[in-house]
Amino acid sequence: MIQVFVGLQEAICSSLEDYNNQIELLKQEMNDATVGADNIRNDISALAQRYAVIDRDEECGVCQRKILTVRREYQLARGYTSVGQIAPFYVFPCGHAFHAECLIAHVTRSTHESQAEYILDLQKQLTLLDGEARKDTNGSLTEETITSMAPVDKLRSQLDDAVASECPFCGDLMIREISLPFILPEEQQQNNSWEINSRNLGNQRNLSLNL
């Protein structure tokens, strides 16, 4: 009987030890997860505080004009002239900088049609909200104005993600442009109209000989 109790004691002690080891392992994983979450929060906070220093003669990557000169007269490729309440220019970590108007025009001109329409729709909504806010407040901030800024901030964030999630000269957009043919399918018909076939060329040679 004593040998049976000794055997049970060893089994129980072994099980408890394994259980304690599992608990310690879970505690370590929870601590690692907590540290990871803290690091992510710190990175997000640092990202919000990040800034870039640009030279006063820095040029826009699209129009080649000075980046600190906001081109208010810039005409967008597909019909809108104002970008509403967004930053006047963008600077990417790679060093490329763009006027907001130039960046939107370049991205809408280079991306696929559905994405371009989405960007221009966001831009139009921002422009309309900006005009309504100016008309209603006459430059003064009220509680209603502050409340109405929430959808503006959301639209601005969506527009930023659409046009400035990556540098257009260093990201997927540039890779896509490299893969495009020099003559697009919609331009093929116009290109064919300039083609000189051999029969017409032969007639021209005969005409020159007769002369």
PDB file of C-alpha atoms in Angstrom:
ATOM      1  CA  MET A   1       0.000   0.000   0.000  1.00  0.00           C
ATOM      2  CA  ILE A   2       2.834   2.385   0.875  1.00  0.00           C
ATOM      3  CA  GLN A   3       4.433   1.755  -2.514  1.00  0.00           C
ATOM      4  CA  VAL A   4       1.133   2.712  -4.197  1.00  0.00           C
ATOM      5  CA  PHE A   5       1.004   6.046  -2.338  1.00  0.00           C
ATOM      6  CA  VAL A   6       4.622   6.734  -3.208  1.00  0.00           C
ATOM      7  CA  GLY A   7       3.851   6.123  -6.889  1.00  0.00           C
ATOM      8  CA  LEU A   8       0.840   8.445  -6.756  1.00  0.00           C
ATOM      9  CA  GLN A   9       2.869  11.107  -4.996  1.00  0.00           C
ATOM     10  CA  GLU A  10       5.514  11.056  -7.694  1.00  0.00           C
ATOM     11  CA  ALA A  11       2.867  11.276 -10.449  1.00  0.00           C
ATOM     12  CA  ILE A  12       1.080  14.142  -8.697  1.00  0.00           C
ATOM     13  CA  CYS A  13       4.320  16.028  -8.098  1.00  0.00           C
ATOM     14  CA  SER A  14       5.339  15.549 -11.740  1.00  0.00           C
ATOM     15  CA  SER A  15       1.937  16.818 -12.948  1.00  0.00           C
ATOM     16  CA  LEU A  16       2.122  19.857 -10.653  1.00  0.00           C
ATOM     17  CA  GLU A  17       5.597  20.641 -11.880  1.00  0.00           C
ATOM     18  CA  ASP A  18       4.472  20.468 -15.511  1.00  0.00           C
ATOM     19  CA  TYR A  19       1.485  22.651 -14.637  1.00  0.00           C
ATOM     20  CA  ASN A  20       3.729  25.226 -12.968  1.00  0.00           C
ATOM     21  CA  ASN A  21       6.032  25.218 -15.994  1.00  0.00           C
ATOM     22  CA  GLN A  22       3.069  25.865 -18.297  1.00  0.00           C
ATOM     23  CA  ILE A  23       1.917  28.728 -16.072  1.00  0.00           C
ATOM     24  CA  GLU A  24       5.386  30.275 -16.114  1.00  0.00           C
ATOM     25  CA  LEU A  25       5.493  29.909 -19.902  1.00  0.00           C
ATOM     26  CA  LEU A  26       2.102  31.617 -20.252  1.00  0.00           C
ATOM     27  CA  LYS A  27       3.248  34.417 -17.942  1.00  0.00           C
ATOM     28  CA  GLN A  28       6.326  34.934 -20.098  1.00  0.00           C
ATOM     29  CA  GLU A  29       4.221  35.035 -23.269  1.00  0.00           C
ATOM     30  CA  MET A  30       1.846  37.542 -21.655  1.00  0.00           C
ATOM     31  CA  ASN A  31       4.788  39.706 -20.599  1.00  0.00           C
ATOM     32  CA  ASP A  32       6.230  39.544 -24.115  1.00  0.00           C
ATOM     33  CA  ALA A  33       2.831  40.515 -25.553  1.00  0.00           C
ATOM     34  CA  THR A  34       2.581  43.432 -23.120  1.00  0.00           C
ATOM     35  CA  VAL A  35       6.069  44.642 -24.024  1.00  0.00           C
ATOM     36  CA  GLY A  36       5.228  44.304 -27.721  1.00  0.00           C
ATOM     37  CA  ALA A  37       2.006  46.309 -27.289  1.00  0.00           C
ATOM     38  CA  ASP A  38       3.921  49.014 -25.404  1.00  0.00           C
ATOM     39  CA  ASN A  39       6.500  49.171 -28.187  1.00  0.00           C
ATOM     40  CA  ILE A  40       3.765  49.523 -30.810  1.00  0.00           C
ATOM     41  CA  ARG A  41       2.126  52.338 -28.824  1.00  0.00           C
ATOM     42  CA  ASN A  42       5.481  54.072 -28.488  1.00  0.00           C
ATOM     43  CA  ASP A  43       6.151  53.680 -32.217  1.00  0.00           C
ATOM     44  CA  ILE A  44       2.736  55.136 -33.060  1.00  0.00           C
ATOM     45  CA  SER A  45       3.351  58.038 -30.696  1.00  0.00           C
ATOM     46  CA  ALA A  46       6.798  58.614 -32.190  1.00  0.00           C
ATOM     47  CA  LEU A  47       5.347  58.446 -35.699  1.00  0.00           C
ATOM     48  CA  ALA A  48       2.892  61.208 -34.846  1.00  0.00           C
ATOM     49  CA  GLN A  49       5.796  63.362 -33.660  1.00  0.00           C
ATOM     50  CA  ARG A  50       8.057  62.599 -36.617  1.00  0.00           C
ATOM     51  CA  TYR A  51       9.062  65.455 -38.868  1.00  0.00           C
ATOM     52  CA  ALA A  52      11.283  66.127 -41.845  1.00  0.00           C
ATOM     53  CA  VAL A  53      13.628  69.020 -42.501  1.00  0.00           C
ATOM     54  CA  ILE A  54      13.638  70.306 -46.056  1.00  0.00           C
ATOM     55  CA  ASP A  55      15.763  72.917 -47.758  1.00  0.00           C
ATOM     56  CA  ARG A  56      14.012  76.117 -48.742  1.00  0.00           C
ATOM     57  CA  ASP A  57      15.039  75.448 -52.353  1.00  0.00           C
ATOM     58  CA  GLU A  58      13.611  71.894 -52.294  1.00  0.00           C
ATOM     59  CA  GLU A  59      11.680  71.219 -55.509  1.00  0.00           C
ATOM     60  CA  CYS A  60       8.400  69.423 -56.071  1.00  0.00           C
ATOM     61  CA  GLY A  61       8.995  66.077 -57.743  1.00  0.00           C
ATOM     62  CA  VAL A  62       6.226  66.723 -60.283  1.00  0.00           C
ATOM     63  CA  CYS A  63       6.254  70.415 -61.245  1.00  0.00           C
ATOM     64  CA  GLN A  64       9.912  71.117 -60.327  1.00  0.00           C
ATOM     65  CA  ARG A  65       8.920  74.324 -58.565  1.00  0.00           C
ATOM     66  CA  LYS A  66       9.968  75.136 -55.010  1.00  0.00           C
ATOM     67  CA  ILE A  67       8.063  72.985 -52.547  1.00  0.00           C
ATOM     68  CA  LEU A  68       7.416  75.951 -50.228  1.00  0.00           C
ATOM     69  CA  THR A  69       5.572  77.734 -53.042  1.00  0.00           C
ATOM     70  CA  VAL A  70       2.024  76.415 -52.935  1.00  0.00           C
ATOM     71  CA  ARG A  71       0.604  76.310 -56.446  1.00  0.00           C
ATOM     72  CA  ARG A  72      -2.931  77.551 -55.828  1.00  0.00           C
ATOM     73  CA  GLU A  73      -3.511  78.004 -59.552  1.00  0.00           C
ATOM     74  CA  TYR A  74      -2.556  74.390 -60.263  1.00  0.00           C
ATOM     75  CA  GLN A  75      -5.205  72.664 -62.372  1.00  0.00           C
ATOM     76  CA  LEU A  76      -5.795  69.022 -61.568  1.00  0.00           C
ATOM     77  CA  ALA A  77      -5.794  66.497 -64.364  1.00  0.00           C
ATOM     78  CA  ARG A  78      -9.442  65.511 -63.940  1.00  0.00           C
ATOM     79  CA  GLY A  79     -11.336  68.629 -63.031  1.00  0.00           C
ATOM     80  CA  TYR A  80     -10.826  69.913 -59.462  1.00  0.00           C
ATOM     81  CA  THR A  81      -8.716  72.895 -58.491  1.00  0.00           C
ATOM     82  CA  SER A  82      -8.873  72.782 -54.693  1.00  0.00           C
ATOM     83  CA  VAL A  83      -7.756  70.024 -52.378  1.00  0.00           C
ATOM     84  CA  GLY A  84      -9.665  71.278 -49.343  1.00  0.00           C
ATOM     85  CA  GLN A  85      -8.303  70.907 -45.838  1.00  0.00           C
ATOM     86  CA  ILE A  86      -5.109  68.934 -46.404  1.00  0.00           C
ATOM     87  CA  ALA A  87      -1.425  69.626 -46.049  1.00  0.00           C
ATOM     88  CA  PRO A  88       0.014  72.005 -48.708  1.00  0.00           C
ATOM     89  CA  PHE A  89       2.790  69.514 -49.465  1.00  0.00           C
ATOM     90  CA  TYR A  90       4.009  66.011 -48.647  1.00  0.00           C
ATOM     91  CA  VAL A  91       7.528  64.852 -47.802  1.00  0.00           C
ATOM     92  CA  PHE A  92       8.302  61.114 -47.884  1.00  0.00           C
ATOM     93  CA  PRO A  93      11.012  59.288 -45.902  1.00  0.00           C
ATOM     94  CA  CYS A  94      12.929  58.663 -49.134  1.00  0.00           C
ATOM     95  CA  GLY A  95      13.349  62.437 -49.535  1.00  0.00           C
ATOM     96  CA  HIS A  96      10.929  63.070 -52.410  1.00  0.00           C
ATOM     97  CA  ALA A  97       8.586  66.003 -51.829  1.00  0.00           C
ATOM     98  CA  PHE A  98       5.420  67.040 -53.670  1.00  0.00           C
ATOM     99  CA  HIS A  99       2.850  69.804 -53.586  1.00  0.00           C
ATOM    100  CA  ALA A 100      -0.468  68.328 -52.488  1.00  0.00           C
ATOM    101  CA  GLU A 101      -2.089  69.371 -55.776  1.00  0.00           C
ATOM    102  CA  CYS A 102       0.759  67.907 -57.796  1.00  0.00           C
ATOM    103  CA  LEU A 103       0.746  64.638 -55.875  1.00  0.00           C
ATOM    104  CA  ILE A 104      -3.011  64.165 -56.287  1.00  0.00           C
ATOM    105  CA  ALA A 105      -2.816  64.987 -59.990  1.00  0.00           C
ATOM    106  CA  HIS A 106       0.106  62.608 -60.532  1.00  0.00           C
ATOM    107  CA  VAL A 107      -1.483  59.719 -58.631  1.00  0.00           C
ATOM    108  CA  THR A 108      -4.895  60.085 -60.286  1.00  0.00           C
ATOM    109  CA  ARG A 109      -3.211  60.271 -63.684  1.00  0.00           C
ATOM    110  CA  SER A 110      -1.072  57.189 -63.056  1.00  0.00           C
ATOM    111  CA  THR A 111      -3.302  54.854 -61.058  1.00  0.00           C
ATOM    112  CA  HIS A 112      -6.195  52.744 -62.346  1.00  0.00           C
ATOM    113  CA  GLU A 113      -9.506  54.428 -63.095  1.00  0.00           C
ATOM    114  CA  SER A 114     -11.504  53.209 -60.088  1.00  0.00           C
ATOM    115  CA  GLN A 115      -8.827  54.393 -57.644  1.00  0.00           C
ATOM    116  CA  ALA A 116      -8.604  57.746 -59.423  1.00  0.00           C
ATOM    117  CA  GLU A 117     -12.361  58.210 -59.149  1.00  0.00           C
ATOM    118  CA  TYR A 118     -12.210  57.324 -55.451  1.00  0.00           C
ATOM    119  CA  ILE A 119      -9.471  59.908 -54.831  1.00  0.00           C
ATOM    120  CA  LEU A 120     -11.294  62.628 -56.731  1.00  0.00           C
ATOM    121  CA  ASP A 121     -14.534  61.853 -54.877  1.00  0.00           C
ATOM    122  CA  LEU A 122     -12.746  62.268 -51.535  1.00  0.00           C
ATOM    123  CA  GLN A 123     -11.206  65.482 -52.775  1.00  0.00           C
ATOM    124  CA  LYS A 124     -14.564  66.823 -53.897  1.00  0.00           C
ATOM    125  CA  GLN A 125     -16.164  66.019 -50.530  1.00  0.00           C
ATOM    126  CA  LEU A 126     -13.319  67.782 -48.713  1.00  0.00           C
ATOM    127  CA  THR A 127     -13.687  70.826 -50.926  1.00  0.00           C
ATOM    128  CA  LEU A 128     -17.436  71.005 -50.311  1.00  0.00           C
ATOM    129  CA  LEU A 129     -17.074  70.605 -46.537  1.00  0.00           C
ATOM    130  CA  ASP A 130     -14.347  73.219 -46.481  1.00  0.00           C
ATOM    131  CA  GLY A 131     -16.567  75.672 -48.337  1.00  0.00           C
ATOM    132  CA  GLU A 132     -19.528  75.020 -46.051  1.00  0.00           C
ATOM    133  CA  ALA A 133     -17.387  75.464 -42.931  1.00  0.00           C
ATOM    134  CA  ARG A 134     -16.036  78.793 -44.166  1.00  0.00           C
ATOM    135  CA  LYS A 135     -19.527  80.012 -45.087  1.00  0.00           C
ATOM    136  CA  ASP A 136     -21.109  79.004 -41.760  1.00  0.00           C
ATOM    137  CA  THR A 137     -18.396  80.175 -39.359  1.00  0.00           C
ATOM    138  CA  ASN A 138     -17.009  83.297 -41.067  1.00  0.00           C
ATOM    139  CA  GLY A 139     -13.648  82.431 -39.542  1.00  0.00           C
ATOM    140  CA  SER A 140     -14.879  81.818 -35.959  1.00  0.00           C
ATOM    141  CA  LEU A 141     -14.842  78.438 -34.206  1.00  0.00           C
ATOM    142  CA  THR A 142     -18.024  77.247 -32.513  1.00  0.00           C
ATOM    143  CA  GLU A 143     -18.996  73.996 -30.831  1.00  0.00           C
ATOM    144  CA  GLU A 144     -20.917  72.968 -33.955  1.00  0.00           C
ATOM    145  CA  THR A 145     -17.892  73.724 -36.100  1.00  0.00           C
ATOM    146  CA  ILE A 146     -15.618  71.585 -33.936  1.00  0.00           C
ATOM    147  CA  THR A 147     -18.147  68.745 -34.073  1.00  0.00           C
ATOM    148  CA  SER A 148     -18.368  69.006 -37.862  1.00  0.00           C
ATOM    149  CA  MET A 149     -14.577  68.651 -38.142  1.00  0.00           C
ATOM    150  CA  ALA A 150     -14.826  64.916 -37.366  1.00  0.00           C
ATOM    151  CA  PRO A 151     -15.976  63.887 -40.884  1.00  0.00           C
ATOM    152  CA  VAL A 152     -13.415  66.277 -42.371  1.00  0.00           C
ATOM    153  CA  ASP A 153     -10.618  64.597 -40.421  1.00  0.00           C
ATOM    154  CA  LYS A 154     -11.862  61.195 -41.556  1.00  0.00           C
ATOM    155  CA  LEU A 155     -11.968  62.260 -45.209  1.00  0.00           C
ATOM    156  CA  ARG A 156      -8.537  63.863 -44.943  1.00  0.00           C
ATOM    157  CA  SER A 157      -7.119  60.660 -43.443  1.00  0.00           C
ATOM    158  CA  GLN A 158      -8.683  58.598 -46.228  1.00  0.00           C
ATOM    159  CA  LEU A 159      -7.258  60.927 -48.875  1.00  0.00           C
ATOM    160  CA  ASP A 160      -3.824  60.796 -47.245  1.00  0.00           C
ATOM    161  CA  ASP A 161      -3.931  56.991 -47.301  1.00  0.00           C
ATOM    162  CA  ALA A 162      -5.026  56.984 -50.945  1.00  0.00           C
ATOM    163  CA  VAL A 163      -2.385  59.332 -52.341  1.00  0.00           C
ATOM    164  CA  ALA A 164       0.446  59.323 -49.782  1.00  0.00           C
ATOM    165  CA  SER A 165       0.654  55.807 -48.367  1.00  0.00           C
ATOM    166  CA  GLU A 166       3.952  55.490 -50.254  1.00  0.00           C
ATOM    167  CA  CYS A 167       6.165  57.623 -52.458  1.00  0.00           C
ATOM    168  CA  PRO A 168       4.853  57.550 -56.046  1.00  0.00           C
ATOM    169  CA  PHE A 169       8.435  57.561 -57.357  1.00  0.00           C
ATOM    170  CA  CYS A 170       9.674  54.691 -55.160  1.00  0.00           C
ATOM    171  CA  GLY A 171       6.630  52.471 -54.608  1.00  0.00           C
ATOM    172  CA  ASP A 172       4.280  50.205 -56.506  1.00  0.00           C
ATOM    173  CA  LEU A 173       2.951  53.060 -58.629  1.00  0.00           C
ATOM    174  CA  MET A 174       6.340  53.554 -60.279  1.00  0.00           C
ATOM    175  CA  ILE A 175       6.740  49.798 -60.768  1.00  0.00           C
ATOM    176  CA  ARG A 176       3.340  49.734 -62.455  1.00  0.00           C
ATOM    177  CA  GLU A 177       4.308  52.613 -64.741  1.00  0.00           C
ATOM    178  CA  ILE A 178       7.501  50.829 -65.785  1.00  0.00           C
ATOM    179  CA  SER A 179       5.465  47.779 -66.805  1.00  0.00           C
ATOM    180  CA  LEU A 180       3.094  49.840 -68.962  1.00  0.00           C
ATOM    181  CA  PRO A 181       3.693  49.855 -72.742  1.00  0.00           C
ATOM    182  CA  PHE A 182       4.814  53.067 -74.401  1.00  0.00           C
ATOM    183  CA  ILE A 183       1.620  53.044 -76.459  1.00  0.00           C
ATOM    184  CA  LEU A 184      -1.521  52.317 -74.460  1.00  0.00           C
ATOM    185  CA  PRO A 185      -4.381  50.296 -76.037  1.00  0.00           C
ATOM    186  CA  GLU A 186      -6.609  53.381 -76.243  1.00  0.00           C
ATOM    187  CA  GLU A 187      -3.836  55.168 -78.169  1.00  0.00           C
ATOM    188  CA  GLN A 188      -3.226  52.351 -80.628  1.00  0.00           C
ATOM    189  CA  GLN A 189      -5.756  53.576 -83.188  1.00  0.00           C
ATOM    190  CA  GLN A 190      -4.205  57.027 -83.309  1.00  0.00           C
ATOM    191  CA  ASN A 191      -0.770  55.440 -83.590  1.00  0.00           C
ATOM    192  CA  ASN A 192      -1.919  53.285 -86.519  1.00  0.00           C
ATOM    193  CA  SER A 193      -3.101  56.397 -88.379  1.00  0.00           C
ATOM    194  CA  TRP A 194       0.539  57.497 -88.629  1.00  0.00           C
ATOM    195  CA  GLU A 195       1.703  54.201 -90.051  1.00  0.00           C
ATOM    196  CA  ILE A 196       3.167  54.283 -93.595  1.00  0.00           C
ATOM    197  CA  ASN A 197       2.464  51.050 -95.430  1.00  0.00           C
ATOM    198  CA  SER A 198       4.764  49.699 -98.140  1.00  0.00           C
ATOM    199  CA  ARG A 199       2.226  50.099-100.987  1.00  0.00           C
ATOM    200  CA  ASN A 200       1.897  53.844-100.465  1.00  0.00           C
ATOM    201  CA  LEU A 201       5.644  54.107-100.162  1.00  0.00           C
ATOM    202  CA  GLY A 202       6.063  52.306-103.502  1.00  0.00           C
ATOM    203  CA  ASN A 203       3.610  54.674-105.202  1.00  0.00           C
ATOM    204  CA  GLN A 204       5.531  57.622-103.857  1.00  0.00           C
ATOM    205  CA  ARG A 205       8.772  56.191-105.293  1.00  0.00           C
ATOM    206  CA  ASN A 206       7.174  55.660-108.713  1.00  0.00           C
ATOM    207  CA  LEU A 207       5.836  59.175-108.657  1.00  0.00           C
ATOM    208  CA  SER A 208       9.243  60.607-107.885  1.00  0.00           C
ATOM    209  CA  LEU A 209      10.811  58.591-110.735  1.00  0.00           C
ATOM    210  CA  ASN A 210       8.204  59.781-113.250  1.00  0.00           C
ATOM    211  CA  LEU A 211       8.875  63.335-112.277  1.00  0.00           C
TER     212      LEU A 211
END
